PDB file of C-alpha atoms in Angstrom:
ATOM      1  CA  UNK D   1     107.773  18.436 -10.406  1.00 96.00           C
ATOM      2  CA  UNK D   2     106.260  15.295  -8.744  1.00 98.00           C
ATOM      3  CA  UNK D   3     107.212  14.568  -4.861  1.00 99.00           C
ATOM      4  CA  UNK D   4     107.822  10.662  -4.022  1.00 99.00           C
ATOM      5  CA  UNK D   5     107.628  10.176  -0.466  1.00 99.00           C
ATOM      6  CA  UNK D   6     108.400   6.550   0.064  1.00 98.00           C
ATOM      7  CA  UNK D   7     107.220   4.910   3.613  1.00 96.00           C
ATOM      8  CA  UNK D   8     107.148   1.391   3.615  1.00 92.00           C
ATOM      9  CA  UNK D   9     105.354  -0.816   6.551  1.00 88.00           C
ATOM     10  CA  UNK D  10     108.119  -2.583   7.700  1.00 74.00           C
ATOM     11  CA  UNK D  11     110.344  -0.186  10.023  1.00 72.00           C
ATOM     12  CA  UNK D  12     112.841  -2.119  12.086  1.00 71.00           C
ATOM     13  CA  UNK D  13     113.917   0.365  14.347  1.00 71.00           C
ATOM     14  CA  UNK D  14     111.273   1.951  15.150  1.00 81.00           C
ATOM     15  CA  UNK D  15     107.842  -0.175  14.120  1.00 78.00           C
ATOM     16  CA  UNK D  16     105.100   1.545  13.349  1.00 87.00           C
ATOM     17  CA  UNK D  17     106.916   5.113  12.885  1.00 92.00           C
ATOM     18  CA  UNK D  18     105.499   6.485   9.777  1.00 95.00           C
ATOM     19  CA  UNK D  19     102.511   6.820  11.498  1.00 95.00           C
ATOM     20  CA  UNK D  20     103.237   7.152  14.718  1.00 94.00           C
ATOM     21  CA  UNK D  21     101.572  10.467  15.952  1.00 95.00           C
ATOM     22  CA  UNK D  22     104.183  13.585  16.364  1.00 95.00           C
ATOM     23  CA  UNK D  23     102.562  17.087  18.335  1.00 95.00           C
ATOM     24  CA  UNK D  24      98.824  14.894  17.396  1.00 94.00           C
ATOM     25  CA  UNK D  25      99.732  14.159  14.006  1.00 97.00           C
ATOM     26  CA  UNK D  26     100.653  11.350  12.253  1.00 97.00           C
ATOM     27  CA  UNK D  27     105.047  11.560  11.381  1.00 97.00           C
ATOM     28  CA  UNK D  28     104.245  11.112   7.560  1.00 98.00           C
ATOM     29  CA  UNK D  29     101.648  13.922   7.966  1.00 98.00           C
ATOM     30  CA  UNK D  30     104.659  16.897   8.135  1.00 98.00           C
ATOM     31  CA  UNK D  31     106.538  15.737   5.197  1.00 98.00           C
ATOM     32  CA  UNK D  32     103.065  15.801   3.069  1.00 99.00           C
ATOM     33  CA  UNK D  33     101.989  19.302   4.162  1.00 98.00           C
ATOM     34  CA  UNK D  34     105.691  20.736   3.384  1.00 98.00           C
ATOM     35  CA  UNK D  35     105.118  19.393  -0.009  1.00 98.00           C
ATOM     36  CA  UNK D  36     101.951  20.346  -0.680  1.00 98.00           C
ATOM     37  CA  UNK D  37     102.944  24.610   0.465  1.00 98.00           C
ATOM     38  CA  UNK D  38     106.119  24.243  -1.506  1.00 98.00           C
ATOM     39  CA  UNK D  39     105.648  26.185  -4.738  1.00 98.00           C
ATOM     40  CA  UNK D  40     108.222  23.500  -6.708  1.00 98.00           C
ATOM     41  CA  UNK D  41     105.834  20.360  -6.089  1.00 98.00           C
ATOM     42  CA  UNK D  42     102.733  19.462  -8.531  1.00 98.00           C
ATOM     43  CA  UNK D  43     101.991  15.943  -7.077  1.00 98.00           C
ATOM     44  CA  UNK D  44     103.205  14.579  -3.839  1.00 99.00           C
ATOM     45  CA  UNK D  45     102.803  10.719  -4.377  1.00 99.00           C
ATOM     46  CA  UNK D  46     103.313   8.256  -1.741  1.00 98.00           C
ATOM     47  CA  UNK D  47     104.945   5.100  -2.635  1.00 98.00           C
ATOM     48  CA  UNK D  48     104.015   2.159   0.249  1.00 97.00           C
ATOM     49  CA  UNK D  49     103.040  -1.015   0.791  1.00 96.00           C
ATOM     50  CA  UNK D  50     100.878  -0.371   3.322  1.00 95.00           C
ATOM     51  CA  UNK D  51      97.334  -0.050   3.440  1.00 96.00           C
ATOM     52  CA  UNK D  52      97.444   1.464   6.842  1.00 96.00           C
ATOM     53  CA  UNK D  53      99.883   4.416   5.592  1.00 97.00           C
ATOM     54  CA  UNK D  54      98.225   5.106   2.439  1.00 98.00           C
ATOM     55  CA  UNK D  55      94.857   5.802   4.231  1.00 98.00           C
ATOM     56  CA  UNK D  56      96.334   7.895   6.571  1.00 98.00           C
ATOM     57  CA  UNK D  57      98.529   9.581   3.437  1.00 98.00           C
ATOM     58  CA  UNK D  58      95.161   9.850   1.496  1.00 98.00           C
ATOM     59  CA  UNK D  59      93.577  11.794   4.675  1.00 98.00           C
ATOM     60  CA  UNK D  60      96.553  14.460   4.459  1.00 98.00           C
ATOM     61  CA  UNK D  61      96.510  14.819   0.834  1.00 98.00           C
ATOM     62  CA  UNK D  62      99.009  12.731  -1.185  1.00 98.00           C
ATOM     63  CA  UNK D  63      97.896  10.632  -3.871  1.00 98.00           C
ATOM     64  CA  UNK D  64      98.167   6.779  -3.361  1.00 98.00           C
ATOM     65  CA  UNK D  65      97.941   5.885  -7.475  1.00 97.00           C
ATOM     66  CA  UNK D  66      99.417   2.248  -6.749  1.00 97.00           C
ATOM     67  CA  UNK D  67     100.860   0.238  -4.065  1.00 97.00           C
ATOM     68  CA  UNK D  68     104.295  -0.624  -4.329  1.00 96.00           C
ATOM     69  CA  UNK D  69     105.181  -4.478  -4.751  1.00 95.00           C
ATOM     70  CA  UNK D  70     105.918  -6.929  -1.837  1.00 92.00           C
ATOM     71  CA  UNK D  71     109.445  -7.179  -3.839  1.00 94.00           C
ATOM     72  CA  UNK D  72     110.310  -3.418  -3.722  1.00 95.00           C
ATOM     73  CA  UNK D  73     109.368  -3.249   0.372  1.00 93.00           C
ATOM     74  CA  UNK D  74     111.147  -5.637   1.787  1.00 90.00           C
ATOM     75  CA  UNK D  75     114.733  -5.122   4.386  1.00 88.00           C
ATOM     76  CA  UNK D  76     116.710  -6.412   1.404  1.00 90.00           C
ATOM     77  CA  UNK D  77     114.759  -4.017  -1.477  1.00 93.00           C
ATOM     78  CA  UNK D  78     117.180  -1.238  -2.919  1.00 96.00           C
ATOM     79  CA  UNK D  79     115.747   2.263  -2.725  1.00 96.00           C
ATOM     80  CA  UNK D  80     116.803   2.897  -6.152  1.00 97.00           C
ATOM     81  CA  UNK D  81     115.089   0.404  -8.120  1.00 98.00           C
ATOM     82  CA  UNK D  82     111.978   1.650  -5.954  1.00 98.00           C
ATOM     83  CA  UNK D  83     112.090   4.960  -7.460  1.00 98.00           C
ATOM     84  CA  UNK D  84     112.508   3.621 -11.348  1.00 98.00           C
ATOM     85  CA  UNK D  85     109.575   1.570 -11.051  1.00 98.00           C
ATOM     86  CA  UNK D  86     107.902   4.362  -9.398  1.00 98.00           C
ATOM     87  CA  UNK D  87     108.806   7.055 -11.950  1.00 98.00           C
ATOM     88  CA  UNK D  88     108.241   4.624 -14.715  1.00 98.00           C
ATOM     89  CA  UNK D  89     104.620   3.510 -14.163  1.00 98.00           C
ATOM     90  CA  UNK D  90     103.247   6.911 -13.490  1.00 98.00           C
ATOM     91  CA  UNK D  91     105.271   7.773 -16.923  1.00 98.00           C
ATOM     92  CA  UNK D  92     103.267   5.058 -17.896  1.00 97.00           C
ATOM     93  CA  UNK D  93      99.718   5.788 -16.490  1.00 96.00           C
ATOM     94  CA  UNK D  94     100.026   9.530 -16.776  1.00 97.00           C
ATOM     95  CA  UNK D  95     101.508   9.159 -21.100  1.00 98.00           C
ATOM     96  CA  UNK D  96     104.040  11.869 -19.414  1.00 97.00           C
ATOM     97  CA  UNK D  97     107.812  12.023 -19.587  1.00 98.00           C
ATOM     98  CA  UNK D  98     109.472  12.541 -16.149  1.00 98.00           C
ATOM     99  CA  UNK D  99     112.612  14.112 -16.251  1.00 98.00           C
ATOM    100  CA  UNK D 100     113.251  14.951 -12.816  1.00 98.00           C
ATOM    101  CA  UNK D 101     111.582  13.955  -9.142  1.00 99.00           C
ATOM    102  CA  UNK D 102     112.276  14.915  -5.500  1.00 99.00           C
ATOM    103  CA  UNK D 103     112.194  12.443  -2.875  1.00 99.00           C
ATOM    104  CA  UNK D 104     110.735  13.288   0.478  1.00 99.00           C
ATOM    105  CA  UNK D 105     111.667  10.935   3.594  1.00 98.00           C
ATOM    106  CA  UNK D 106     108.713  11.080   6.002  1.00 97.00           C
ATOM    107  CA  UNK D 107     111.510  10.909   8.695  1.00 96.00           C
ATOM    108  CA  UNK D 108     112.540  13.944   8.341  1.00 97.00           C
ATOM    109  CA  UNK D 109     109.886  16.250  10.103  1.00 97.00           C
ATOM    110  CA  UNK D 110     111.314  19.398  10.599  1.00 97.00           C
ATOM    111  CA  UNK D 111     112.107  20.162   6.711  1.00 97.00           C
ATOM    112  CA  UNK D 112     109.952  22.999   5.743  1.00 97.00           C
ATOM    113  CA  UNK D 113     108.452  23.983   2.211  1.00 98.00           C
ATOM    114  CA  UNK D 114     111.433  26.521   1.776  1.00 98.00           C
ATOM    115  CA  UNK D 115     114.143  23.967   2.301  1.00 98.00           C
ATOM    116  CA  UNK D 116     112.198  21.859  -0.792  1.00 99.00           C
ATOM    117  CA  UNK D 117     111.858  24.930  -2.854  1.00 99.00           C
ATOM    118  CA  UNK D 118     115.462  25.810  -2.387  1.00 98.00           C
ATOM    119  CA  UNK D 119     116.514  22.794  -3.346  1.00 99.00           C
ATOM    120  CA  UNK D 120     114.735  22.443  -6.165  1.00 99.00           C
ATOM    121  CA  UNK D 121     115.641  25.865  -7.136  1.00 99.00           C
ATOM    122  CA  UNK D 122     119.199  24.881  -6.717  1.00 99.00           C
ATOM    123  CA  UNK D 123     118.648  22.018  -8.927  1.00 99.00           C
ATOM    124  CA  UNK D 124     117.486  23.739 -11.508  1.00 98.00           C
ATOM    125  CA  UNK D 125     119.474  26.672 -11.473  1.00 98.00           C
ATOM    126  CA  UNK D 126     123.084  24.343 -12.185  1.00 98.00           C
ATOM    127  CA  UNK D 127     121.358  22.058 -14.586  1.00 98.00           C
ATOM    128  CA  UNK D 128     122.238  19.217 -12.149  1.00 98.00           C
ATOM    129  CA  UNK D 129     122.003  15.616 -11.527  1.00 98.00           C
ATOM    130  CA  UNK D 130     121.117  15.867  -8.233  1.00 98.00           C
ATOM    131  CA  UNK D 131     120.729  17.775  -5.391  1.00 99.00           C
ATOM    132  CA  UNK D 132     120.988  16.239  -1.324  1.00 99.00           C
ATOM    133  CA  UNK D 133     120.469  18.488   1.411  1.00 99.00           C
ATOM    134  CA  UNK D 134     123.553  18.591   4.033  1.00 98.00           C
ATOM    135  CA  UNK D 135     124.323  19.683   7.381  1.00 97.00           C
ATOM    136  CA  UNK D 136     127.460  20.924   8.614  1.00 95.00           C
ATOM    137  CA  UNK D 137     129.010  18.485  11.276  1.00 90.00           C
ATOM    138  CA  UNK D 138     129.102  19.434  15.041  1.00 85.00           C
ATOM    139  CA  UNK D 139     131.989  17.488  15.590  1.00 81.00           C
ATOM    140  CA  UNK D 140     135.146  17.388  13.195  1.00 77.00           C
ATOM    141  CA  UNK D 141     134.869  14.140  11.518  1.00 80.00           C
ATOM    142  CA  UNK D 142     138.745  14.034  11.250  1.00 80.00           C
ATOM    143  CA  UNK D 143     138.933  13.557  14.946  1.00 78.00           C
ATOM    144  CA  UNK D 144     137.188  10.222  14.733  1.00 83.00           C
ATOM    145  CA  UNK D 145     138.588   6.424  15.368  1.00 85.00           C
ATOM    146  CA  UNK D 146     137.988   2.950  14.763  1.00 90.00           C
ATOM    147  CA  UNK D 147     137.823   0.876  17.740  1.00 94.00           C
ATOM    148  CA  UNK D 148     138.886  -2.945  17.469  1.00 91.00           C
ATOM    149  CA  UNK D 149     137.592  -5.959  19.578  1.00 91.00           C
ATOM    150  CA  UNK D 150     139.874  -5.330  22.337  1.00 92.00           C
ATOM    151  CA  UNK D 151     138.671  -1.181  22.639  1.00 94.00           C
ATOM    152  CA  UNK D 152     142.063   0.043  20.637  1.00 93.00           C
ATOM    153  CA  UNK D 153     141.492   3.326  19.251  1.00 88.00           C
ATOM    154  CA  UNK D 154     142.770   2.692  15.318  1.00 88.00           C
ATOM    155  CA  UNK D 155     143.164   5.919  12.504  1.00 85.00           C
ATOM    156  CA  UNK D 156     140.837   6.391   9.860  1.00 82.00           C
ATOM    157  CA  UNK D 157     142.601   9.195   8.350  1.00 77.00           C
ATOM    158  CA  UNK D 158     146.701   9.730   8.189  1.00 75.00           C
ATOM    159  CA  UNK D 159     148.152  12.388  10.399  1.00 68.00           C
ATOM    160  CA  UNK D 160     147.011  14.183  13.405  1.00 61.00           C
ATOM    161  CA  UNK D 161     145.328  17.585  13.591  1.00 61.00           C
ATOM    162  CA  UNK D 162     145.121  18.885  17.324  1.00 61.00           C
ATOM    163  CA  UNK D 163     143.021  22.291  16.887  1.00 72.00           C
ATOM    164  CA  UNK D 164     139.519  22.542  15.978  1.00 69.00           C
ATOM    165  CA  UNK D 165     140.400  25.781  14.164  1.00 72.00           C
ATOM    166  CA  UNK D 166     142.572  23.744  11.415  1.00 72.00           C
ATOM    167  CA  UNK D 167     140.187  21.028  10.593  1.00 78.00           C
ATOM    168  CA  UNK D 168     138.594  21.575   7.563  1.00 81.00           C
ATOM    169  CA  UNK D 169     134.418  21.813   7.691  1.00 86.00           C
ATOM    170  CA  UNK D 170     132.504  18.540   6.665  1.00 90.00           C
ATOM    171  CA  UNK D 171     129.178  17.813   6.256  1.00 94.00           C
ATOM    172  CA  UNK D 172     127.171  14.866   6.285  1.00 95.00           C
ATOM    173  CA  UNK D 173     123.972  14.050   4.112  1.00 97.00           C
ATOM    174  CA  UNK D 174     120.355  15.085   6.173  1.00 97.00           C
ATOM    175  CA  UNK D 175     117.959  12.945   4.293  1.00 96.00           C
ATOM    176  CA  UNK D 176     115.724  15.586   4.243  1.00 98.00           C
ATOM    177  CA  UNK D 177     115.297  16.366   0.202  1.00 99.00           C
ATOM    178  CA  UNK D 178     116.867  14.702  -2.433  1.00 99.00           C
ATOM    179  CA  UNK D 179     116.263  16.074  -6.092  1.00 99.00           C
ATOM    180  CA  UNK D 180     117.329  13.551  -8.831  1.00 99.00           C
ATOM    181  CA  UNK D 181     117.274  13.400 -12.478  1.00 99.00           C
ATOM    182  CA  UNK D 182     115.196  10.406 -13.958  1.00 98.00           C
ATOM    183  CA  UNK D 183     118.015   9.576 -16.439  1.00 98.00           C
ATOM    184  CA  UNK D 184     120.995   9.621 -13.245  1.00 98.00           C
ATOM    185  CA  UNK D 185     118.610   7.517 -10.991  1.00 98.00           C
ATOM    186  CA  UNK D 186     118.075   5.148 -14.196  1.00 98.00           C
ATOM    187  CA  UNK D 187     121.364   4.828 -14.106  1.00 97.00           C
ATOM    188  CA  UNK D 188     121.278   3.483 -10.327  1.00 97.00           C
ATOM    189  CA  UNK D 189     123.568   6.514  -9.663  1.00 97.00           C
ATOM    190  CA  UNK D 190     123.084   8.729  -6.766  1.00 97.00           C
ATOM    191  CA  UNK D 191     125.893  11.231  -7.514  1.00 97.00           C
ATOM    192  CA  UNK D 192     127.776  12.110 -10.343  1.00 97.00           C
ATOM    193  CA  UNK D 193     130.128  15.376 -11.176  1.00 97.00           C
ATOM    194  CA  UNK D 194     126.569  17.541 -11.513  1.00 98.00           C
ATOM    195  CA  UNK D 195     125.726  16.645  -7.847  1.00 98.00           C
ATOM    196  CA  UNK D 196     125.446  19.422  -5.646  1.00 99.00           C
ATOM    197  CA  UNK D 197     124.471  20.266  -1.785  1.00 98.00           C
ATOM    198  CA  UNK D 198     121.456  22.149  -0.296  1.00 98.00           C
ATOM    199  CA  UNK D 199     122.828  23.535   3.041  1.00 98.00           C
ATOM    200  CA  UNK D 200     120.296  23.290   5.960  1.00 98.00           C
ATOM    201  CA  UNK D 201     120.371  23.741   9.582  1.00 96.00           C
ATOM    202  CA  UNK D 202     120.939  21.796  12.250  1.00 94.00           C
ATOM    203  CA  UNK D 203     117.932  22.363  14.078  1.00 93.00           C
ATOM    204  CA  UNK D 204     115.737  21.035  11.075  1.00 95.00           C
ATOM    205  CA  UNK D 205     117.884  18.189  10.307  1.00 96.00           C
ATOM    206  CA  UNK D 206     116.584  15.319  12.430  1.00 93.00           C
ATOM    207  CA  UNK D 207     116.411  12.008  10.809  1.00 94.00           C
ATOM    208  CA  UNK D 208     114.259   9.716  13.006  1.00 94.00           C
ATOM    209  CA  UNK D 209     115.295   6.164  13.135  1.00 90.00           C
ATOM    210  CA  UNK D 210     114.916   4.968  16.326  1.00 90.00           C
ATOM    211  CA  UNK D 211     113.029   6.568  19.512  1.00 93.00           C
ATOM    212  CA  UNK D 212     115.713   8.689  20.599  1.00 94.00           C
ATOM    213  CA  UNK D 213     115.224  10.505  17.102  1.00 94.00           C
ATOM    214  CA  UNK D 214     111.799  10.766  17.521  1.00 94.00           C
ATOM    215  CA  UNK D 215     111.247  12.220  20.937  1.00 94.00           C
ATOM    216  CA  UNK D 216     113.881  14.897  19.869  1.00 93.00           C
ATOM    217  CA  UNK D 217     112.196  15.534  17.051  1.00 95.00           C
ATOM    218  CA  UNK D 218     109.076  15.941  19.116  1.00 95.00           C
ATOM    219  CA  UNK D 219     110.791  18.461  21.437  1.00 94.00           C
ATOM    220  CA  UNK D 220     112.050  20.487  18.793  1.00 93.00           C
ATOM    221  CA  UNK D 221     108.672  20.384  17.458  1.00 92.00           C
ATOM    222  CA  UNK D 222     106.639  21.647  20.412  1.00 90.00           C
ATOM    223  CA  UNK D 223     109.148  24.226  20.921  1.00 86.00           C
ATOM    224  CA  UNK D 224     109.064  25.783  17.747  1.00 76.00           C
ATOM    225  CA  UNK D 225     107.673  29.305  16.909  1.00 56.00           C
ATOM    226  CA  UNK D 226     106.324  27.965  13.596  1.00 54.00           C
ATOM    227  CA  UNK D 227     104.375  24.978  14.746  1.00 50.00           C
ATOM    228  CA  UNK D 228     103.100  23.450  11.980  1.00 49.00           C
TER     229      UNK D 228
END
């Protein structure tokens, strides 16, 4: 199975952060070494528009086979329609049918090789659409309000639920592995009634959009037994 790890130049929140060097690496650098040690992954391809990233990338050990167009990068550009050009020119370069792909955020630091493979494995073993990693919510999601212009607290859900210990558990997508099937993701479909969710923890869960995320991430990261 082929790995797209998609890291355009263009980050709002955080400029620069693809690259932007984590416990003296560069961020993208984690998500292409997971890949590469996960036993699931054949190719790890990055998809990016910049030159700057794809050297680095290239340095790590992803394959660059094309840049992706101006069209596909920019704040407007739909993720989806990234991923079925993607998928359909290496079909096209490669004379290979692609039936399924993971996508690997390079936000997402912390995911290790096993959380790929099991999601993969996962994948495969319910004949699925897709598969999204999740985390379980530290804070009951039932408990939370709208506030208008004038800081009234508004209901999002009907009826009140006082104890923790009633509140049913949620959990709220990672963005650490997403497993798709070419023919769903065709479809512009993220989900469908063969979607299914990879449980992870919390503590490898961090999604880094703006500095905040990052210098957590970097704590967790120099803390860690298994340093990468």
């Amino acid at each position: 199975m082929i790995a797209i790890i998609p890291a355009r130049g263009g980050s709002k929140g955080l400029p620069g952060k693809n690259i932007k060097e984590m416990c003296g690496k560069p961020l993208i650098a984690y998500t292409i070494e997971a890949a590469l040690k996960s036993k699931s992954i054949d190719h790890v391809i990055l998809s990016t528009d910049d030159e700057e990233i794809a050297a680095v990338a290239k340095k790590y050990g992803a394959e660059v086979p094309f840049m992706r167009p101006a069209e596909l990068a920019s704040d407007t550009a739909m993720a989806v329609d990234n991923y079925i050009y993607t998928i359909g020119r290496l079909e096209k370069e490669w004379n290979t049918k692609i039936d399924s792909f993971v996508v690997l955020q390079p936000t997402s630091p912390l995911r290790i090789a096993e959380d790929i493979d099991g999601a993969v494995e996962l994948f495969n073993a319910r004949n699925a659409d897709s598969v999204v990693t999740y985390v379980k919510e530290a804070h009951p999601i039932f408990w939370h309000k709208k506030i208008d212009e004038n800081n009234k607290l508004e209901d999002i859900f009907e009826g009140t639920i006082a104890n923790r210990q009633e509140l049913p558990i949620t959990y709220y997508p990672n963005g650490a592995v997403y497993v798709f099937s070419t023919e769903m993701i065709r479809q512009k479909k993220y989900y469908t009634d063969k979607s299914y969710a990879y449980i992870m923890p919390r503590e490898r869960s961090i999604d880094i959009d703006f500095i905040d995320d990052f210098k957590y991430a970097e704590f967790l990261m120099s803390n860690s037994k298994d340093k990468k």
